[in-house]
Amino acid sequence: MRLLVTGGAGFIGANFVHSTVRDHPEDVVTVVDALTYAGSRESLRGVEDSIELVEGDIADVDVIDPLVAAADAVVHFAAETHVDNALADPRPFLHSNVTGTFAVLEAVRRHGVRLHHVSTDEVYGDLELDGPTRFTEATPYNPSSPYSATKAAADMLVRAWVRSFCVHATISNCSNNFGPYQHIEKFIPRQITNILTGRRPKLYGTGANVRDWIHVDDHNSAVRAILERGEAGRTYLIGADNEQSNLAVLQSLLAIMGRDPDDFDHVTDRSGHDLRYAIDPSTLRDELGWTPARTDFTEALRETVEWYRTHPDWWAPLKDATESSYSKRGQ
Ligand code: NAD
Ligand code: DAU
């Protein structure tokens, strides 16, 4: 397969490129990435001779059109992804997530190319903290933040292009990922690198909010399964049955890193903070036979801590600027 991976220099996309080069050497991989603050050539170190990396904006038709024309399938990861940044300045989210996805859709329509669109469970809004309900493919969209609203808009564009133009596309909505190469603005790597740099971890509000954590390799194995065996026009929810409160995750990290359980600061809560996300992944399991492999969360967190401990060259140059933006927001 000739695969075009948008956003392949970001967290999940880079892990997808690494696993594709390792497990599918028959594939020809091209990455298109604008190399925003969230993308890095360093994340593709080790595979750079096996792929082509094109620096460019997916919203630019002159960039995206010839790349799509030369591909058998597009895996579309590129997006602005951080909720706190969307609250500070929504404009780039409209550009990459909505206009960018529109440009990708028009290109796959013109050239009859298969598309897998990578989306998020945040399009469904949030759930009650202690309720039994989980998100399914039938849950109505109810996004809370500028980030999730733009991802919801992108999903709707994909659905409309499937219906109106018979574009061969699938969508996946996944829960919170963790693992190597995740930007240190995000919860888990922020706390790990805070501890590694002598700062105290920062918990928003009480830490009662719940996220449903999945290792990035499991997200990507599901994306691969959908790409190979998914039905055109369908949406698949990806999750690993791993709901955890933010406080519980932070205390696991503190224990792994040999700190006291209360060695952290409570900081200003996120505006409109979604309470709980939880995915029912049974369609993916039942229909495509996918299961997550990284089901020991503590062990996977331990490996993630170890990755950040051994890769300061990758994250340390970003740390002061990231923390300075947070501290301006009281976080
Ligand atoms: P990320 O922020 O780490 O990486 C995004 C990448 O997209 C970066 O390399 C960036 O340079 C690139 N990009 C942004 N705008 C672009 C543009 N206009 N043109 C070209 N490239 C552009 O994001 P991530 O966490 O790897 O997320 C990847 C995808 O997965 C996103 O679509 C996100 O919504 C979705 N997702 C993420 C999670 C998660 O927990 N991180 C969970 C579910 C879904
Ligand atoms: O659910 C999937 C989504 O997961 C993806 O679509 C997003 O791209 C991804 O960023 C992530 O969104 P969240 O907002 O859930 O992730 P984040 O890492 O920003 O925060 C996780 C939780 O931790 C959230 O409840 C806010 C809280 N938090 C976050 C940070 C950065 C803290 O308590 N302290 C922090 O310092």
mmCIF file of C-alpha atoms and ligand atoms in Angstrom:
data_model
loop_
_atom_site.group_PDB
_atom_site.id
_atom_site.type_symbol
_atom_site.label_atom_id
_atom_site.label_comp_id
_atom_site.label_asym_id
_atom_site.label_seq_id
_atom_site.Cartn_x
_atom_site.Cartn_y
_atom_site.Cartn_z
ATOM 1 C CA MET A 1 0.000 0.000 0.000
ATOM 2 C CA ARG A 2 1.178 3.550 -0.742
ATOM 3 C CA LEU A 3 0.152 5.320 2.468
ATOM 4 C CA LEU A 4 -0.080 9.062 2.959
ATOM 5 C CA VAL A 5 0.048 9.847 6.686
ATOM 6 C CA THR A 6 -1.060 13.389 7.545
ATOM 7 C CA GLY A 7 0.325 14.671 10.853
ATOM 8 C CA GLY A 8 2.891 11.863 10.871
ATOM 9 C CA ALA A 9 5.425 13.974 12.792
ATOM 10 C CA GLY A 10 3.044 14.367 15.746
ATOM 11 C CA PHE A 11 2.538 11.987 18.664
ATOM 12 C CA ILE A 12 0.136 9.336 17.362
ATOM 13 C CA GLY A 13 1.098 9.766 13.707
ATOM 14 C CA ALA A 14 4.818 9.272 14.423
ATOM 15 C CA ASN A 15 4.089 6.120 16.428
ATOM 16 C CA PHE A 16 1.918 4.936 13.500
ATOM 17 C CA VAL A 17 4.789 5.550 11.067
ATOM 18 C CA HIS A 18 7.266 3.681 13.300
ATOM 19 C CA SER A 19 4.963 0.658 13.632
ATOM 20 C CA THR A 20 4.122 0.661 9.917
ATOM 21 C CA VAL A 21 7.795 0.696 8.892
ATOM 22 C CA ARG A 22 8.478 -2.106 11.392
ATOM 23 C CA ASP A 23 5.456 -4.330 10.759
ATOM 24 C CA HIS A 24 4.576 -3.554 7.121
ATOM 25 C CA PRO A 25 7.844 -3.047 5.263
ATOM 26 C CA GLU A 26 5.910 -3.625 2.025
ATOM 27 C CA ASP A 27 4.101 -0.276 2.500
ATOM 28 C CA VAL A 28 5.450 2.922 0.969
ATOM 29 C CA VAL A 29 4.983 5.690 3.525
ATOM 30 C CA THR A 30 4.806 9.422 2.840
ATOM 31 C CA VAL A 31 4.240 11.840 5.712
ATOM 32 C CA VAL A 32 2.810 15.320 5.222
ATOM 33 C CA ASP A 33 3.156 17.534 8.265
ATOM 34 C CA ALA A 34 3.245 21.292 8.780
ATOM 35 C CA LEU A 35 5.761 20.780 11.619
ATOM 36 C CA THR A 36 3.818 23.068 13.931
ATOM 37 C CA TYR A 37 4.982 23.381 17.546
ATOM 38 C CA ALA A 38 3.492 19.857 18.029
ATOM 39 C CA GLY A 39 5.333 18.152 15.169
ATOM 40 C CA SER A 40 8.987 17.207 15.076
ATOM 41 C CA ARG A 41 11.406 15.609 12.630
ATOM 42 C CA GLU A 42 13.072 14.110 15.709
ATOM 43 C CA SER A 43 9.997 11.948 16.287
ATOM 44 C CA LEU A 44 10.732 10.196 12.992
ATOM 45 C CA ARG A 45 14.411 9.627 13.755
ATOM 46 C CA GLY A 46 15.337 6.055 12.903
ATOM 47 C CA VAL A 47 12.793 5.726 10.094
ATOM 48 C CA GLU A 48 13.734 8.800 8.046
ATOM 49 C CA ASP A 49 15.504 6.682 5.406
ATOM 50 C CA SER A 50 12.444 4.430 4.994
ATOM 51 C CA ILE A 51 9.859 7.172 4.423
ATOM 52 C CA GLU A 52 9.386 10.486 2.673
ATOM 53 C CA LEU A 53 8.606 13.502 4.876
ATOM 54 C CA VAL A 54 6.977 16.451 3.130
ATOM 55 C CA GLU A 55 6.751 19.643 5.174
ATOM 56 C CA GLY A 56 3.473 21.314 4.255
ATOM 57 C CA ASP A 57 -0.003 22.402 5.282
ATOM 58 C CA ILE A 58 -2.836 19.944 4.541
ATOM 59 C CA ALA A 59 -5.149 22.915 3.916
ATOM 60 C CA ASP A 60 -2.977 23.970 0.955
ATOM 61 C CA VAL A 61 -4.468 22.318 -2.138
ATOM 62 C CA ASP A 62 -1.170 22.578 -4.016
ATOM 63 C CA VAL A 63 0.490 20.541 -1.250
ATOM 64 C CA ILE A 64 -2.186 17.954 -0.540
ATOM 65 C CA ASP A 65 -3.525 17.242 -4.028
ATOM 66 C CA PRO A 66 -0.435 15.658 -5.641
ATOM 67 C CA LEU A 67 0.354 13.705 -2.462
ATOM 68 C CA VAL A 68 -3.140 12.217 -2.340
ATOM 69 C CA ALA A 69 -3.034 11.492 -6.071
ATOM 70 C CA ALA A 70 0.094 9.382 -5.512
ATOM 71 C CA ALA A 71 -1.405 7.356 -2.610
ATOM 72 C CA ASP A 72 -3.617 4.269 -2.291
ATOM 73 C CA ALA A 73 -4.857 5.363 1.143
ATOM 74 C CA VAL A 74 -4.667 8.396 3.428
ATOM 75 C CA VAL A 75 -4.519 8.070 7.211
ATOM 76 C CA HIS A 76 -5.506 11.510 8.447
ATOM 77 C CA PHE A 77 -4.032 12.359 11.865
ATOM 78 C CA ALA A 78 -3.112 16.024 11.262
ATOM 79 C CA ALA A 79 -4.922 18.383 13.616
ATOM 80 C CA GLU A 80 -4.531 20.936 16.357
ATOM 81 C CA THR A 81 -5.144 18.764 19.397
ATOM 82 C CA HIS A 82 -4.739 20.474 22.768
ATOM 83 C CA VAL A 83 -7.904 21.661 24.540
ATOM 84 C CA ASP A 84 -6.100 24.311 26.626
ATOM 85 C CA ASN A 85 -4.612 25.840 23.461
ATOM 86 C CA ALA A 86 -8.056 25.858 21.835
ATOM 87 C CA LEU A 87 -9.402 27.797 24.813
ATOM 88 C CA ALA A 88 -6.574 30.324 24.494
ATOM 89 C CA ASP A 89 -6.849 30.710 20.677
ATOM 90 C CA PRO A 90 -9.364 28.682 18.647
ATOM 91 C CA ARG A 91 -8.368 30.020 15.207
ATOM 92 C CA PRO A 92 -5.670 27.438 14.286
ATOM 93 C CA PHE A 93 -8.163 24.688 15.190
ATOM 94 C CA LEU A 94 -10.608 25.955 12.572
ATOM 95 C CA HIS A 95 -7.806 26.055 10.007
ATOM 96 C CA SER A 96 -6.223 22.621 10.508
ATOM 97 C CA ASN A 97 -9.176 20.612 11.720
ATOM 98 C CA VAL A 98 -11.969 21.978 9.529
ATOM 99 C CA THR A 99 -10.389 23.625 6.467
ATOM 100 C CA GLY A 100 -7.587 21.035 6.503
ATOM 101 C CA THR A 101 -9.997 18.095 6.582
ATOM 102 C CA PHE A 102 -12.078 19.743 3.833
ATOM 103 C CA ALA A 103 -8.955 19.936 1.635
ATOM 104 C CA VAL A 104 -8.112 16.273 2.332
ATOM 105 C CA LEU A 105 -11.689 15.233 1.507
ATOM 106 C CA GLU A 106 -11.738 17.130 -1.768
ATOM 107 C CA ALA A 107 -8.417 15.552 -2.761
ATOM 108 C CA VAL A 108 -9.546 11.978 -1.973
ATOM 109 C CA ARG A 109 -12.786 12.692 -3.857
ATOM 110 C CA ARG A 110 -10.917 13.936 -6.934
ATOM 111 C CA HIS A 111 -8.568 10.973 -6.996
ATOM 112 C CA GLY A 112 -10.783 8.144 -5.679
ATOM 113 C CA VAL A 113 -8.437 7.405 -2.775
ATOM 114 C CA ARG A 114 -9.359 5.532 0.434
ATOM 115 C CA LEU A 115 -9.424 7.724 3.586
ATOM 116 C CA HIS A 116 -9.256 6.881 7.256
ATOM 117 C CA HIS A 117 -10.103 9.910 9.392
ATOM 118 C CA VAL A 118 -8.738 9.834 12.946
ATOM 119 C CA SER A 119 -11.013 11.510 15.468
ATOM 120 C CA THR A 120 -11.677 11.701 19.163
ATOM 121 C CA ASP A 121 -14.232 10.650 21.767
ATOM 122 C CA GLU A 122 -14.449 14.325 22.790
ATOM 123 C CA VAL A 123 -16.970 14.898 19.963
ATOM 124 C CA TYR A 124 -19.557 13.199 22.193
ATOM 125 C CA GLY A 125 -19.148 15.719 25.028
ATOM 126 C CA ASP A 126 -18.889 14.279 28.524
ATOM 127 C CA LEU A 127 -20.651 11.743 30.754
ATOM 128 C CA GLU A 128 -21.755 11.831 34.372
ATOM 129 C CA LEU A 129 -18.872 11.083 36.703
ATOM 130 C CA ASP A 130 -20.255 7.923 38.257
ATOM 131 C CA GLY A 131 -22.829 6.772 35.707
ATOM 132 C CA PRO A 132 -22.764 3.428 33.864
ATOM 133 C CA THR A 133 -23.170 5.010 30.402
ATOM 134 C CA ARG A 134 -20.351 4.791 27.859
ATOM 135 C CA PHE A 135 -20.022 6.356 24.388
ATOM 136 C CA THR A 136 -21.144 4.204 21.454
ATOM 137 C CA GLU A 137 -21.307 4.830 17.698
ATOM 138 C CA ALA A 138 -24.923 5.969 18.271
ATOM 139 C CA THR A 139 -24.170 8.617 20.926
ATOM 140 C CA PRO A 140 -25.228 12.085 19.684
ATOM 141 C CA TYR A 141 -22.475 14.610 19.072
ATOM 142 C CA ASN A 142 -22.277 17.237 21.833
ATOM 143 C CA PRO A 143 -18.797 18.828 21.785
ATOM 144 C CA SER A 144 -17.799 21.133 24.669
ATOM 145 C CA SER A 145 -14.604 22.899 23.603
ATOM 146 C CA PRO A 146 -13.364 24.685 20.484
ATOM 147 C CA TYR A 147 -11.099 21.659 19.921
ATOM 148 C CA SER A 148 -13.877 19.080 20.089
ATOM 149 C CA ALA A 149 -16.250 21.310 18.109
ATOM 150 C CA THR A 150 -13.758 21.484 15.226
ATOM 151 C CA LYS A 151 -13.148 17.721 15.370
ATOM 152 C CA ALA A 152 -16.934 17.183 15.330
ATOM 153 C CA ALA A 153 -17.185 19.501 12.312
ATOM 154 C CA ALA A 154 -14.477 17.490 10.540
ATOM 155 C CA ASP A 155 -16.300 14.210 11.287
ATOM 156 C CA MET A 156 -19.510 15.676 9.872
ATOM 157 C CA LEU A 157 -17.715 16.722 6.700
ATOM 158 C CA VAL A 158 -16.395 13.162 6.290
ATOM 159 C CA ARG A 159 -19.893 11.708 6.780
ATOM 160 C CA ALA A 160 -21.348 14.154 4.249
ATOM 161 C CA TRP A 161 -18.640 13.376 1.667
ATOM 162 C CA VAL A 162 -19.361 9.651 2.087
ATOM 163 C CA ARG A 163 -23.081 10.143 1.564
ATOM 164 C CA SER A 164 -22.978 12.826 -1.132
ATOM 165 C CA PHE A 165 -19.908 11.838 -3.113
ATOM 166 C CA CYS A 166 -19.436 8.137 -2.204
ATOM 167 C CA VAL A 167 -15.970 8.861 -0.844
ATOM 168 C CA HIS A 168 -14.495 5.609 0.533
ATOM 169 C CA ALA A 169 -13.879 6.744 4.110
ATOM 170 C CA THR A 170 -13.955 5.383 7.649
ATOM 171 C CA ILE A 171 -13.835 7.326 10.928
ATOM 172 C CA SER A 172 -12.468 6.319 14.320
ATOM 173 C CA ASN A 173 -13.110 8.081 17.618
ATOM 174 C CA CYS A 174 -10.534 7.147 20.228
ATOM 175 C CA SER A 175 -10.074 7.902 23.919
ATOM 176 C CA ASN A 176 -6.994 9.426 25.609
ATOM 177 C CA ASN A 177 -3.663 8.117 24.333
ATOM 178 C CA PHE A 178 -0.322 7.930 26.130
ATOM 179 C CA GLY A 179 3.136 6.684 25.199
ATOM 180 C CA PRO A 180 6.392 7.871 23.602
ATOM 181 C CA TYR A 181 6.654 11.137 21.631
ATOM 182 C CA GLN A 182 3.598 12.745 23.263
ATOM 183 C CA HIS A 183 4.011 16.513 23.585
ATOM 184 C CA ILE A 184 4.796 17.577 27.144
ATOM 185 C CA GLU A 185 1.818 19.961 27.204
ATOM 186 C CA LYS A 186 -0.406 16.867 27.673
ATOM 187 C CA PHE A 187 -1.321 15.503 31.120
ATOM 188 C CA ILE A 188 0.858 12.389 31.526
ATOM 189 C CA PRO A 189 4.107 13.655 29.938
ATOM 190 C CA ARG A 190 3.669 17.032 31.640
ATOM 191 C CA GLN A 191 3.617 15.430 35.084
ATOM 192 C CA ILE A 192 6.503 13.060 34.308
ATOM 193 C CA THR A 193 8.704 15.875 33.006
ATOM 194 C CA ASN A 194 7.683 18.147 35.877
ATOM 195 C CA ILE A 195 9.045 15.572 38.302
ATOM 196 C CA LEU A 196 12.158 14.972 36.173
ATOM 197 C CA THR A 197 12.914 18.735 36.166
ATOM 198 C CA GLY A 198 12.267 19.295 39.885
ATOM 199 C CA ARG A 199 8.844 20.892 39.406
ATOM 200 C CA ARG A 200 5.700 19.772 41.198
ATOM 201 C CA PRO A 201 2.963 18.026 39.156
ATOM 202 C CA LYS A 202 -0.125 20.168 38.471
ATOM 203 C CA LEU A 203 -3.627 18.780 38.848
ATOM 204 C CA TYR A 204 -6.615 20.724 37.496
ATOM 205 C CA GLY A 205 -9.384 21.168 40.072
ATOM 206 C CA THR A 206 -9.908 18.204 42.370
ATOM 207 C CA GLY A 207 -8.624 15.605 39.895
ATOM 208 C CA ALA A 208 -11.975 13.773 39.904
ATOM 209 C CA ASN A 209 -12.354 14.020 36.099
ATOM 210 C CA VAL A 210 -12.133 10.628 34.406
ATOM 211 C CA ARG A 211 -10.356 9.708 31.176
ATOM 212 C CA ASP A 212 -10.281 6.293 29.434
ATOM 213 C CA TRP A 213 -6.573 5.682 28.756
ATOM 214 C CA ILE A 214 -5.200 3.631 25.868
ATOM 215 C CA HIS A 215 -1.597 3.028 24.847
ATOM 216 C CA VAL A 216 -0.800 4.689 21.521
ATOM 217 C CA ASP A 217 0.269 1.342 20.002
ATOM 218 C CA ASP A 218 -3.193 -0.066 20.700
ATOM 219 C CA HIS A 219 -4.856 2.961 19.099
ATOM 220 C CA ASN A 220 -2.661 2.468 16.050
ATOM 221 C CA SER A 221 -3.275 -1.278 15.782
ATOM 222 C CA ALA A 222 -6.996 -0.460 15.732
ATOM 223 C CA VAL A 223 -6.467 2.165 13.018
ATOM 224 C CA ARG A 224 -4.602 -0.436 10.962
ATOM 225 C CA ALA A 225 -7.422 -2.973 11.449
ATOM 226 C CA ILE A 226 -9.999 -0.404 10.306
ATOM 227 C CA LEU A 227 -7.867 0.594 7.337
ATOM 228 C CA GLU A 228 -7.599 -3.040 6.239
ATOM 229 C CA ARG A 229 -10.984 -4.449 7.215
ATOM 230 C CA GLY A 230 -13.288 -1.510 8.063
ATOM 231 C CA GLU A 231 -16.477 -0.958 6.127
ATOM 232 C CA ALA A 232 -16.728 2.232 4.049
ATOM 233 C CA GLY A 233 -18.861 4.916 5.688
ATOM 234 C CA ARG A 234 -18.616 3.377 9.156
ATOM 235 C CA THR A 235 -17.507 4.908 12.446
ATOM 236 C CA TYR A 236 -15.549 2.778 14.943
ATOM 237 C CA LEU A 237 -14.950 3.677 18.590
ATOM 238 C CA ILE A 238 -11.525 2.765 19.973
ATOM 239 C CA GLY A 239 -10.942 2.257 23.690
ATOM 240 C CA ALA A 240 -9.242 -0.141 26.081
ATOM 241 C CA ASP A 241 -11.690 -0.286 29.030
ATOM 242 C CA ASN A 242 -9.370 1.724 31.240
ATOM 243 C CA GLU A 243 -11.207 4.534 33.016
ATOM 244 C CA GLN A 244 -9.074 6.362 35.580
ATOM 245 C CA SER A 245 -9.528 9.602 37.483
ATOM 246 C CA ASN A 246 -6.794 12.174 36.895
ATOM 247 C CA LEU A 247 -5.892 11.946 40.580
ATOM 248 C CA ALA A 248 -5.453 8.156 40.299
ATOM 249 C CA VAL A 249 -3.203 8.510 37.232
ATOM 250 C CA LEU A 250 -1.121 11.180 38.943
ATOM 251 C CA GLN A 251 -0.727 9.076 42.082
ATOM 252 C CA SER A 252 0.356 6.071 39.978
ATOM 253 C CA LEU A 253 3.027 8.268 38.363
ATOM 254 C CA LEU A 254 4.149 9.580 41.748
ATOM 255 C CA ALA A 255 4.459 6.007 43.063
ATOM 256 C CA ILE A 256 6.384 4.838 39.965
ATOM 257 C CA MET A 257 8.739 7.812 40.311
ATOM 258 C CA GLY A 258 9.288 7.287 44.049
ATOM 259 C CA ARG A 259 7.428 10.406 45.270
ATOM 260 C CA ASP A 260 4.895 10.917 48.045
ATOM 261 C CA PRO A 261 1.248 10.564 46.963
ATOM 262 C CA ASP A 262 0.500 14.202 47.875
ATOM 263 C CA ASP A 263 3.596 15.710 46.260
ATOM 264 C CA PHE A 264 1.656 17.830 43.717
ATOM 265 C CA ASP A 265 -0.225 21.155 43.375
ATOM 266 C CA HIS A 266 -3.909 21.711 42.703
ATOM 267 C CA VAL A 267 -4.149 24.462 40.041
ATOM 268 C CA THR A 268 -6.890 26.444 38.288
ATOM 269 C CA ASP A 269 -9.380 24.127 36.612
ATOM 270 C CA ARG A 270 -9.879 24.061 32.828
ATOM 271 C CA SER A 271 -12.839 26.155 31.641
ATOM 272 C CA GLY A 272 -15.755 23.869 30.668
ATOM 273 C CA HIS A 273 -13.703 20.843 31.806
ATOM 274 C CA ASP A 274 -15.338 17.626 30.541
ATOM 275 C CA LEU A 275 -16.119 15.362 33.490
ATOM 276 C CA ARG A 276 -15.778 11.853 32.131
ATOM 277 C CA TYR A 277 -15.082 10.035 28.872
ATOM 278 C CA ALA A 278 -15.690 6.298 28.499
ATOM 279 C CA ILE A 279 -15.717 4.219 25.310
ATOM 280 C CA ASP A 280 -17.672 1.079 24.551
ATOM 281 C CA PRO A 281 -15.345 -0.569 22.011
ATOM 282 C CA SER A 282 -17.470 -3.688 21.453
ATOM 283 C CA THR A 283 -18.193 -3.052 17.747
ATOM 284 C CA LEU A 284 -14.497 -2.926 16.955
ATOM 285 C CA ARG A 285 -13.813 -6.063 18.981
ATOM 286 C CA ASP A 286 -16.806 -8.038 17.694
ATOM 287 C CA GLU A 287 -16.672 -7.057 14.027
ATOM 288 C CA LEU A 288 -12.965 -6.587 13.362
ATOM 289 C CA GLY A 289 -11.545 -8.897 16.046
ATOM 290 C CA TRP A 290 -9.343 -6.110 17.469
ATOM 291 C CA THR A 291 -8.175 -6.250 21.090
ATOM 292 C CA PRO A 292 -5.718 -4.023 22.939
ATOM 293 C CA ALA A 293 -2.364 -5.618 23.816
ATOM 294 C CA ARG A 294 -1.121 -3.112 26.436
ATOM 295 C CA THR A 295 -3.662 -3.912 29.156
ATOM 296 C CA ASP A 296 -1.340 -3.590 32.192
ATOM 297 C CA PHE A 297 -1.740 0.178 32.701
ATOM 298 C CA THR A 298 0.818 0.471 35.506
ATOM 299 C CA GLU A 299 3.442 -1.346 33.455
ATOM 300 C CA ALA A 300 2.697 0.776 30.373
ATOM 301 C CA LEU A 301 2.959 3.941 32.513
ATOM 302 C CA ARG A 302 6.265 2.671 33.913
ATOM 303 C CA GLU A 303 7.607 2.214 30.353
ATOM 304 C CA THR A 304 6.371 5.690 29.424
ATOM 305 C CA VAL A 305 8.162 7.207 32.428
ATOM 306 C CA GLU A 306 11.296 5.348 31.348
ATOM 307 C CA TRP A 307 10.982 6.681 27.777
ATOM 308 C CA TYR A 308 10.853 10.301 29.013
ATOM 309 C CA ARG A 309 13.677 9.641 31.493
ATOM 310 C CA THR A 310 15.899 8.375 28.662
ATOM 311 C CA HIS A 311 14.898 10.922 25.968
ATOM 312 C CA PRO A 312 15.506 14.364 27.535
ATOM 313 C CA ASP A 313 17.022 15.498 24.218
ATOM 314 C CA TRP A 314 13.541 15.113 22.666
ATOM 315 C CA TRP A 315 11.545 17.050 25.288
ATOM 316 C CA ALA A 316 13.860 19.232 27.407
ATOM 317 C CA PRO A 317 14.143 22.044 24.807
ATOM 318 C CA LEU A 318 10.342 22.486 25.027
ATOM 319 C CA LYS A 319 9.934 22.394 28.782
ATOM 320 C CA ASP A 320 10.536 25.985 29.944
ATOM 321 C CA ALA A 321 8.321 27.526 27.245
ATOM 322 C CA THR A 322 5.526 25.020 27.879
ATOM 323 C CA GLU A 323 5.541 25.678 31.622
ATOM 324 C CA SER A 324 5.749 29.424 31.117
ATOM 325 C CA SER A 325 2.506 29.370 29.049
ATOM 326 C CA TYR A 326 0.815 27.270 31.707
ATOM 327 C CA SER A 327 1.933 29.515 34.546
ATOM 328 C CA LYS A 328 0.537 32.597 32.748
ATOM 329 C CA ARG A 329 -2.848 30.822 32.853
ATOM 330 C CA GLY A 330 -2.482 29.924 36.544
ATOM 331 C CA GLN A 331 -1.983 26.278 35.666
HETATM 332 P P1 NAD B 1 -0.297 16.085 17.950
HETATM 333 O O1 NAD B 1 -0.728 17.456 18.320
HETATM 334 O O2 NAD B 1 0.771 15.416 18.735
HETATM 335 O O3 NAD B 1 0.178 16.060 16.415
HETATM 336 C C1 NAD B 1 -0.548 16.687 15.395
HETATM 337 C C2 NAD B 1 0.355 16.766 14.175
HETATM 338 O O4 NAD B 1 -0.412 17.390 13.118
HETATM 339 C C3 NAD B 1 1.611 17.602 14.375
HETATM 340 O O5 NAD B 1 2.728 16.925 13.865
HETATM 341 C C4 NAD B 1 1.324 18.883 13.604
HETATM 342 O O6 NAD B 1 2.504 19.474 13.076
HETATM 343 C C5 NAD B 1 0.420 18.356 12.499
HETATM 344 N N1 NAD B 1 -0.449 19.387 11.918
HETATM 345 C C6 NAD B 1 -1.292 20.243 12.577
HETATM 346 N N2 NAD B 1 -1.909 21.058 11.709
HETATM 347 C C7 NAD B 1 -1.463 20.709 10.464
HETATM 348 C C8 NAD B 1 -1.724 21.179 9.151
HETATM 349 N N3 NAD B 1 -2.572 22.191 8.923
HETATM 350 N N4 NAD B 1 -1.101 20.574 8.120
HETATM 351 C C9 NAD B 1 -0.229 19.556 8.334
HETATM 352 N N5 NAD B 1 0.076 19.075 9.552
HETATM 353 C C10 NAD B 1 -0.538 19.649 10.602
HETATM 354 O O7 NAD B 1 -1.628 15.221 17.914
HETATM 355 P P2 NAD B 1 -1.899 13.694 18.320
HETATM 356 O O8 NAD B 1 -2.149 13.617 19.764
HETATM 357 O O9 NAD B 1 -0.863 12.854 17.683
HETATM 358 O O10 NAD B 1 -3.311 13.477 17.586
HETATM 359 C C11 NAD B 1 -3.371 12.990 16.258
HETATM 360 C C12 NAD B 1 -4.827 12.836 15.862
HETATM 361 O O11 NAD B 1 -5.463 11.925 16.746
HETATM 362 C C13 NAD B 1 -5.635 14.130 15.939
HETATM 363 O O12 NAD B 1 -6.529 14.163 14.843
HETATM 364 C C14 NAD B 1 -6.407 14.016 17.237
HETATM 365 O O13 NAD B 1 -7.613 14.731 17.193
HETATM 366 C C15 NAD B 1 -6.631 12.524 17.310
HETATM 367 N N6 NAD B 1 -6.775 11.954 18.665
HETATM 368 C C16 NAD B 1 -5.841 12.185 19.619
HETATM 369 C C17 NAD B 1 -5.963 11.577 20.870
HETATM 370 C C18 NAD B 1 -4.933 11.790 21.969
HETATM 371 O O14 NAD B 1 -5.157 11.336 23.087
HETATM 372 N N7 NAD B 1 -3.807 12.429 21.722
HETATM 373 C C19 NAD B 1 -7.048 10.746 21.126
HETATM 374 C C20 NAD B 1 -8.003 10.543 20.121
HETATM 375 C C21 NAD B 1 -7.838 11.142 18.888
HETATM 376 O O1 DAU B 2 -10.106 11.954 24.679
HETATM 377 C C1 DAU B 2 -9.237 12.123 23.600
HETATM 378 C C2 DAU B 2 -8.522 13.442 23.727
HETATM 379 O O2 DAU B 2 -7.569 13.282 24.771
HETATM 380 C C3 DAU B 2 -7.841 13.902 22.452
HETATM 381 O O3 DAU B 2 -8.809 14.126 21.463
HETATM 382 C C4 DAU B 2 -7.032 15.177 22.684
HETATM 383 O O4 DAU B 2 -6.326 15.537 21.501
HETATM 384 C C5 DAU B 2 -6.048 14.900 23.794
HETATM 385 O O5 DAU B 2 -5.335 16.104 24.093
HETATM 386 C C6 DAU B 2 -6.774 14.414 25.052
HETATM 387 O O6 DAU B 2 -7.620 15.471 25.584
HETATM 388 P P1 DAU B 2 -7.692 15.779 27.162
HETATM 389 O O7 DAU B 2 -8.083 17.176 27.314
HETATM 390 O O8 DAU B 2 -8.463 14.726 27.869
HETATM 391 O O9 DAU B 2 -6.127 15.528 27.531
HETATM 392 P P2 DAU B 2 -5.077 16.344 28.428
HETATM 393 O O10 DAU B 2 -3.824 15.543 28.413
HETATM 394 O O11 DAU B 2 -4.982 17.774 28.066
HETATM 395 O O12 DAU B 2 -5.735 16.263 29.869
HETATM 396 C C7 DAU B 2 -6.131 15.026 30.442
HETATM 397 C C8 DAU B 2 -6.852 15.331 31.746
HETATM 398 O O13 DAU B 2 -5.900 15.852 32.684
HETATM 399 C C9 DAU B 2 -7.910 16.408 31.622
HETATM 400 O O14 DAU B 2 -8.994 16.070 32.470
HETATM 401 C C10 DAU B 2 -7.227 17.683 32.096
HETATM 402 C C11 DAU B 2 -6.260 17.162 33.137
HETATM 403 N N1 DAU B 2 -4.981 17.913 33.287
HETATM 404 C C12 DAU B 2 -4.289 18.231 32.168
HETATM 405 C C13 DAU B 2 -3.071 18.855 32.258
HETATM 406 C C14 DAU B 2 -2.273 19.233 31.025
HETATM 407 C C15 DAU B 2 -4.509 18.186 34.553
HETATM 408 O O15 DAU B 2 -5.122 17.874 35.583
HETATM 409 N N2 DAU B 2 -3.282 18.804 34.656
HETATM 410 C C16 DAU B 2 -2.546 19.157 33.562
HETATM 411 O O16 DAU B 2 -1.443 19.709 33.727
#
